Amino acid sequence: MDSFTIIPNGTLRDERLSYCARGVLAELLSRPENWETNADSISERARKHRDVVGEGRRAIRAAFAELEAAGYMVRKRERVPKGQKGGGDFVTVLEVYDVPQERSHGGTADATSIRVTSIGGTSMSGTSSRRTDVRSTEDEDAGYEHSASLAAAREGEDAHARELRRAELLRLYEAANQLDNERLRRHLLAFERKRPVIYRECRQAALGQIGGEQGGRQLMAGPDGVRAIDLLSFKYALQHYAGRLPDWLVKLPR
């Protein structure tokens, strides 16, 4: 068993990530190849082995969202092998890396991440990967289909389809920029009512990104802080549901 884990300083000092997210990433990278877990298991372990209250499931889910937005996690769909429980079904997994696979573009991460695995489970860039099963973490929001999320590389998308998707997202981002504060808040309120869990994840990701940028904390404390957080939260929502935007997210109630 390895007695230590080497993690780049740039990763440990990535100011886009909260300290909780950095700790979760370090925990995942310290595990052996193909080790599987989820937010629930990590939260349960944090509470079980500490005398004080550990991080809750929502905190770990928010950390997952930060890591995915920053490119340290890449969401993939895989088919369960025949002969195993659920054989033939598709499941969603997150591959974990020690360096970002895709830097942010236009305020949010693009869905262009591609992992090339060589012998031994190490990527061509030399970064190690782990898997985390996200099935149980999605149960809380039963009734919706989890579409492409921040930093997702949906299996089967070719370069042309991704380019079209990026162009559509840029169009949506520009439309969001034109919303006045009242309309933006009404969109977010509808989002919070319909999908409170995903809303919180997008909100947390926006707070983490702005807070980690140079001058971000001053921006959040200033007169334009609420607008900046609301707008970036809405853009994360647009990318989360990219390709299948629900009416309640883009159309205001009468």
Short mmCIF file of C-alpha atoms in Angstrom, two decimals:
data_model
loop_
_atom_site.label_atom_id
_atom_site.label_comp_id
_atom_site.label_asym_id
_atom_site.label_seq_id
_atom_site.Cartn_x
_atom_site.Cartn_y
_atom_site.Cartn_z
CA MET A 1 0.00 0.00 0.00
CA ASP A 2 1.32 3.46 -0.87
CA SER A 3 2.29 5.48 2.19
CA PHE A 4 1.93 8.90 0.58
CA THR A 5 0.22 10.72 -2.28
CA ILE A 6 1.87 13.34 -4.50
CA ILE A 7 -0.50 16.17 -5.41
CA PRO A 8 0.64 19.24 -7.41
CA ASN A 9 0.93 22.45 -5.40
CA GLY A 10 -1.13 24.19 -8.06
CA THR A 11 -4.00 21.85 -7.25
CA LEU A 12 -3.77 22.25 -3.48
CA ARG A 13 -3.58 26.03 -3.88
CA ASP A 14 -6.28 26.40 -6.54
CA GLU A 15 -8.16 29.42 -5.22
CA ARG A 16 -11.25 28.53 -7.23
CA LEU A 17 -11.83 25.70 -4.76
CA SER A 18 -13.02 25.95 -1.18
CA TYR A 19 -10.87 24.28 1.45
CA CYS A 20 -13.55 21.62 1.80
CA ALA A 21 -13.33 20.82 -1.93
CA ARG A 22 -9.54 20.65 -1.78
CA GLY A 23 -9.75 18.23 1.12
CA VAL A 24 -12.27 16.03 -0.68
CA LEU A 25 -10.05 15.99 -3.78
CA ALA A 26 -7.01 15.00 -1.71
CA GLU A 27 -9.02 12.20 -0.08
CA LEU A 28 -10.15 10.84 -3.45
CA LEU A 29 -6.68 11.02 -4.99
CA SER A 30 -5.19 9.14 -2.04
CA ARG A 31 -7.35 6.12 -2.79
CA PRO A 32 -6.30 3.21 -5.06
CA GLU A 33 -7.22 3.01 -8.72
CA ASN A 34 -10.86 2.15 -9.46
CA TRP A 35 -11.87 2.82 -5.86
CA GLU A 36 -15.54 3.76 -5.86
CA THR A 37 -17.46 5.96 -3.46
CA ASN A 38 -20.09 8.71 -3.44
CA ALA A 39 -20.97 11.86 -1.53
CA ASP A 40 -23.14 9.95 0.94
CA SER A 41 -20.35 7.53 1.85
CA ILE A 42 -17.80 10.31 2.32
CA SER A 43 -20.21 12.25 4.52
CA GLU A 44 -21.02 9.18 6.61
CA ARG A 45 -17.33 8.44 7.08
CA ALA A 46 -16.62 12.05 8.09
CA ARG A 47 -19.28 11.88 10.79
CA LYS A 48 -18.41 8.39 11.98
CA HIS A 49 -14.72 8.90 12.61
CA ARG A 50 -14.83 12.33 14.24
CA ASP A 51 -15.93 13.39 17.70
CA VAL A 52 -17.35 16.60 16.27
CA VAL A 53 -20.03 17.02 13.63
CA GLY A 54 -18.61 16.07 10.23
CA GLU A 55 -19.39 17.55 6.85
CA GLY A 56 -22.94 16.81 5.77
CA ARG A 57 -24.06 15.32 2.50
CA ARG A 58 -24.92 18.71 1.03
CA ALA A 59 -21.47 20.06 1.86
CA ILE A 60 -19.83 17.11 0.12
CA ARG A 61 -22.19 17.44 -2.85
CA ALA A 62 -21.25 21.13 -3.08
CA ALA A 63 -17.57 20.14 -3.01
CA PHE A 64 -18.23 17.68 -5.85
CA ALA A 65 -19.88 20.49 -7.83
CA GLU A 66 -16.85 22.75 -7.28
CA LEU A 67 -14.44 20.04 -8.41
CA GLU A 68 -16.52 19.26 -11.48
CA ALA A 69 -16.81 22.92 -12.41
CA ALA A 70 -13.04 23.37 -12.08
CA GLY A 71 -12.25 20.30 -14.21
CA TYR A 72 -10.94 17.96 -11.52
CA MET A 73 -13.94 15.68 -12.01
CA VAL A 74 -15.26 14.56 -15.39
CA ARG A 75 -18.73 13.07 -15.60
CA LYS A 76 -19.14 10.01 -17.84
CA ARG A 77 -21.87 7.52 -18.64
CA GLU A 78 -20.91 3.85 -18.66
CA ARG A 79 -22.82 0.64 -19.22
CA VAL A 80 -22.85 -1.88 -16.37
CA PRO A 81 -21.26 -5.15 -17.58
CA LYS A 82 -23.56 -8.12 -18.12
CA GLY A 83 -23.67 -10.46 -15.16
CA GLN A 84 -23.43 -7.67 -12.60
CA LYS A 85 -26.33 -6.11 -10.74
CA GLY A 86 -28.03 -3.73 -13.14
CA GLY A 87 -26.14 -5.26 -16.05
CA GLY A 88 -26.84 -3.49 -19.32
CA ASP A 89 -28.01 -0.29 -17.62
CA PHE A 90 -26.16 2.99 -17.94
CA VAL A 91 -24.73 4.57 -14.81
CA THR A 92 -23.05 7.91 -14.25
CA VAL A 93 -19.55 8.03 -12.78
CA LEU A 94 -17.10 10.83 -12.09
CA GLU A 95 -13.46 10.37 -13.04
CA VAL A 96 -11.18 12.29 -10.65
CA TYR A 97 -7.89 13.91 -11.73
CA ASP A 98 -5.05 15.68 -9.94
CA VAL A 99 -4.93 18.51 -12.49
CA PRO A 100 -7.88 20.19 -14.24
CA GLN A 101 -8.85 18.54 -17.49
CA GLU A 102 -10.46 21.69 -18.87
CA ARG A 103 -10.03 25.25 -17.70
CA SER A 104 -13.05 27.53 -17.35
CA HIS A 105 -14.19 29.31 -20.48
CA GLY A 106 -16.60 32.21 -20.48
CA GLY A 107 -17.32 31.88 -16.76
CA THR A 108 -18.17 28.20 -16.71
CA ALA A 109 -16.44 25.00 -17.71
CA ASP A 110 -16.89 23.61 -21.22
CA ALA A 111 -18.10 20.11 -22.03
CA THR A 112 -15.01 19.22 -24.04
CA SER A 113 -13.11 17.05 -21.56
CA ILE A 114 -11.74 13.81 -23.02
CA ARG A 115 -9.86 11.26 -20.90
CA VAL A 116 -7.30 9.03 -22.64
CA THR A 117 -6.32 6.16 -20.37
CA SER A 118 -3.08 4.22 -20.77
CA ILE A 119 -1.87 1.05 -19.06
CA GLY A 120 -2.12 1.25 -15.30
CA GLY A 121 -5.03 3.66 -15.26
CA THR A 122 -2.90 6.78 -15.73
CA SER A 123 -3.94 9.38 -18.25
CA MET A 124 -1.67 10.47 -21.09
CA SER A 125 -0.99 13.71 -19.22
CA GLY A 126 0.35 11.73 -16.27
CA THR A 127 -2.59 12.43 -14.00
CA SER A 128 -4.12 9.71 -11.91
CA SER A 129 -7.83 9.03 -11.87
CA ARG A 130 -10.38 7.63 -9.45
CA ARG A 131 -14.05 6.84 -9.87
CA THR A 132 -16.89 8.04 -7.75
CA ASP A 133 -20.38 6.67 -8.26
CA VAL A 134 -22.96 9.45 -8.27
CA ARG A 135 -26.10 7.35 -8.47
CA SER A 136 -27.09 7.60 -4.81
CA THR A 137 -26.26 11.31 -4.64
CA GLU A 138 -28.88 11.97 -7.30
CA ASP A 139 -31.74 10.23 -5.46
CA GLU A 140 -32.61 13.41 -3.54
CA ASP A 141 -33.80 15.06 -6.71
CA ALA A 142 -35.89 12.12 -7.96
CA GLY A 143 -38.14 12.86 -10.89
CA TYR A 144 -35.68 14.68 -13.10
CA GLU A 145 -33.17 13.33 -15.57
CA HIS A 146 -29.62 14.43 -14.91
CA SER A 147 -28.47 16.07 -18.13
CA ALA A 148 -25.01 17.24 -19.11
CA SER A 149 -23.47 19.05 -16.14
CA LEU A 150 -20.52 21.44 -15.68
CA ALA A 151 -17.40 19.89 -17.14
CA ALA A 152 -19.36 16.89 -18.49
CA ALA A 153 -18.26 15.04 -21.59
CA ARG A 154 -21.35 13.14 -22.67
CA GLU A 155 -20.41 9.85 -24.31
CA GLY A 156 -21.18 9.81 -28.01
CA GLU A 157 -20.94 13.56 -28.55
CA ASP A 158 -18.69 14.27 -31.48
CA ALA A 159 -16.69 17.44 -31.99
CA HIS A 160 -19.34 19.01 -34.21
CA ALA A 161 -22.11 18.41 -31.70
CA ARG A 162 -19.99 19.85 -28.90
CA GLU A 163 -19.24 22.92 -31.00
CA LEU A 164 -22.94 23.47 -31.63
CA ARG A 165 -23.65 23.04 -27.94
CA ARG A 166 -20.95 25.54 -27.01
CA ALA A 167 -22.34 28.07 -29.48
CA GLU A 168 -25.82 27.63 -28.04
CA LEU A 169 -24.51 28.08 -24.50
CA LEU A 170 -22.72 31.27 -25.48
CA ARG A 171 -25.97 32.56 -26.95
CA LEU A 172 -27.79 31.71 -23.73
CA TYR A 173 -25.08 33.34 -21.62
CA GLU A 174 -25.39 36.54 -23.64
CA ALA A 175 -29.17 36.47 -23.25
CA ALA A 176 -28.70 36.04 -19.50
CA ASN A 177 -26.40 39.07 -19.44
CA GLN A 178 -29.27 41.16 -20.81
CA LEU A 179 -31.70 40.22 -18.02
CA ASP A 180 -32.41 42.95 -15.52
CA ASN A 181 -32.06 42.16 -11.82
CA GLU A 182 -35.78 41.55 -11.25
CA ARG A 183 -36.19 39.10 -14.13
CA LEU A 184 -32.99 37.30 -13.17
CA ARG A 185 -34.22 36.85 -9.61
CA ARG A 186 -37.59 35.53 -10.83
CA HIS A 187 -35.81 32.92 -12.97
CA LEU A 188 -33.71 31.86 -9.99
CA LEU A 189 -36.73 31.68 -7.69
CA ALA A 190 -38.44 29.35 -10.16
CA PHE A 191 -35.24 27.28 -10.31
CA GLU A 192 -35.05 27.09 -6.51
CA ARG A 193 -38.68 25.98 -6.22
CA LYS A 194 -38.41 23.30 -8.90
CA ARG A 195 -34.95 21.89 -8.21
CA PRO A 196 -33.71 23.07 -4.79
CA VAL A 197 -30.77 20.65 -4.66
CA ILE A 198 -29.37 21.56 -8.07
CA TYR A 199 -30.04 25.22 -7.32
CA ARG A 200 -27.89 25.02 -4.21
CA GLU A 201 -25.12 23.27 -6.11
CA CYS A 202 -25.08 25.94 -8.81
CA ARG A 203 -25.19 28.67 -6.18
CA GLN A 204 -22.32 27.12 -4.25
CA ALA A 205 -20.27 26.70 -7.43
CA ALA A 206 -20.84 30.37 -8.31
CA LEU A 207 -19.83 31.50 -4.83
CA GLY A 208 -16.73 29.31 -4.96
CA GLN A 209 -15.68 30.59 -8.37
CA ILE A 210 -16.19 34.28 -7.63
CA GLY A 211 -14.71 34.01 -4.15
CA GLY A 212 -11.62 32.30 -5.54
CA GLU A 213 -10.93 34.93 -8.19
CA GLN A 214 -8.70 37.91 -7.57
CA GLY A 215 -10.87 40.68 -6.17
CA GLY A 216 -13.81 38.30 -5.93
CA ARG A 217 -14.51 38.81 -2.26
CA GLN A 218 -14.51 42.58 -2.71
CA LEU A 219 -16.93 42.17 -5.60
CA MET A 220 -19.31 40.04 -3.54
CA ALA A 221 -19.24 42.60 -0.72
CA GLY A 222 -19.89 45.50 -3.10
CA PRO A 223 -23.10 46.85 -4.65
CA ASP A 224 -22.79 44.56 -7.69
CA GLY A 225 -22.10 41.42 -5.64
CA VAL A 226 -25.63 40.04 -5.59
CA ARG A 227 -26.01 40.55 -9.33
CA ALA A 228 -22.70 38.82 -10.04
CA ILE A 229 -23.59 35.79 -7.90
CA ASP A 230 -27.11 35.54 -9.31
CA LEU A 231 -25.91 35.80 -12.91
CA LEU A 232 -23.18 33.18 -12.55
CA SER A 233 -25.56 30.85 -10.69
CA PHE A 234 -28.01 31.14 -13.57
CA LYS A 235 -25.26 30.43 -16.12
CA TYR A 236 -24.28 27.30 -14.21
CA ALA A 237 -27.94 26.26 -14.34
CA LEU A 238 -28.06 26.85 -18.09
CA GLN A 239 -25.04 24.65 -18.64
CA HIS A 240 -26.31 21.98 -16.25
CA TYR A 241 -29.46 21.60 -18.33
CA ALA A 242 -27.82 22.36 -21.69
CA GLY A 243 -29.54 20.58 -24.55
CA ARG A 244 -32.76 20.01 -22.59
CA LEU A 245 -33.60 23.33 -21.00
CA PRO A 246 -36.83 23.04 -18.98
CA ASP A 247 -39.47 25.68 -19.66
CA TRP A 248 -39.57 26.74 -16.02
CA LEU A 249 -35.90 27.75 -16.21
CA VAL A 250 -36.08 29.99 -19.27
CA LYS A 251 -39.70 31.16 -19.32
CA LEU A 252 -41.05 33.46 -16.65
CA PRO A 253 -44.39 32.52 -15.06
CA ARG A 254 -47.30 34.71 -16.04
#
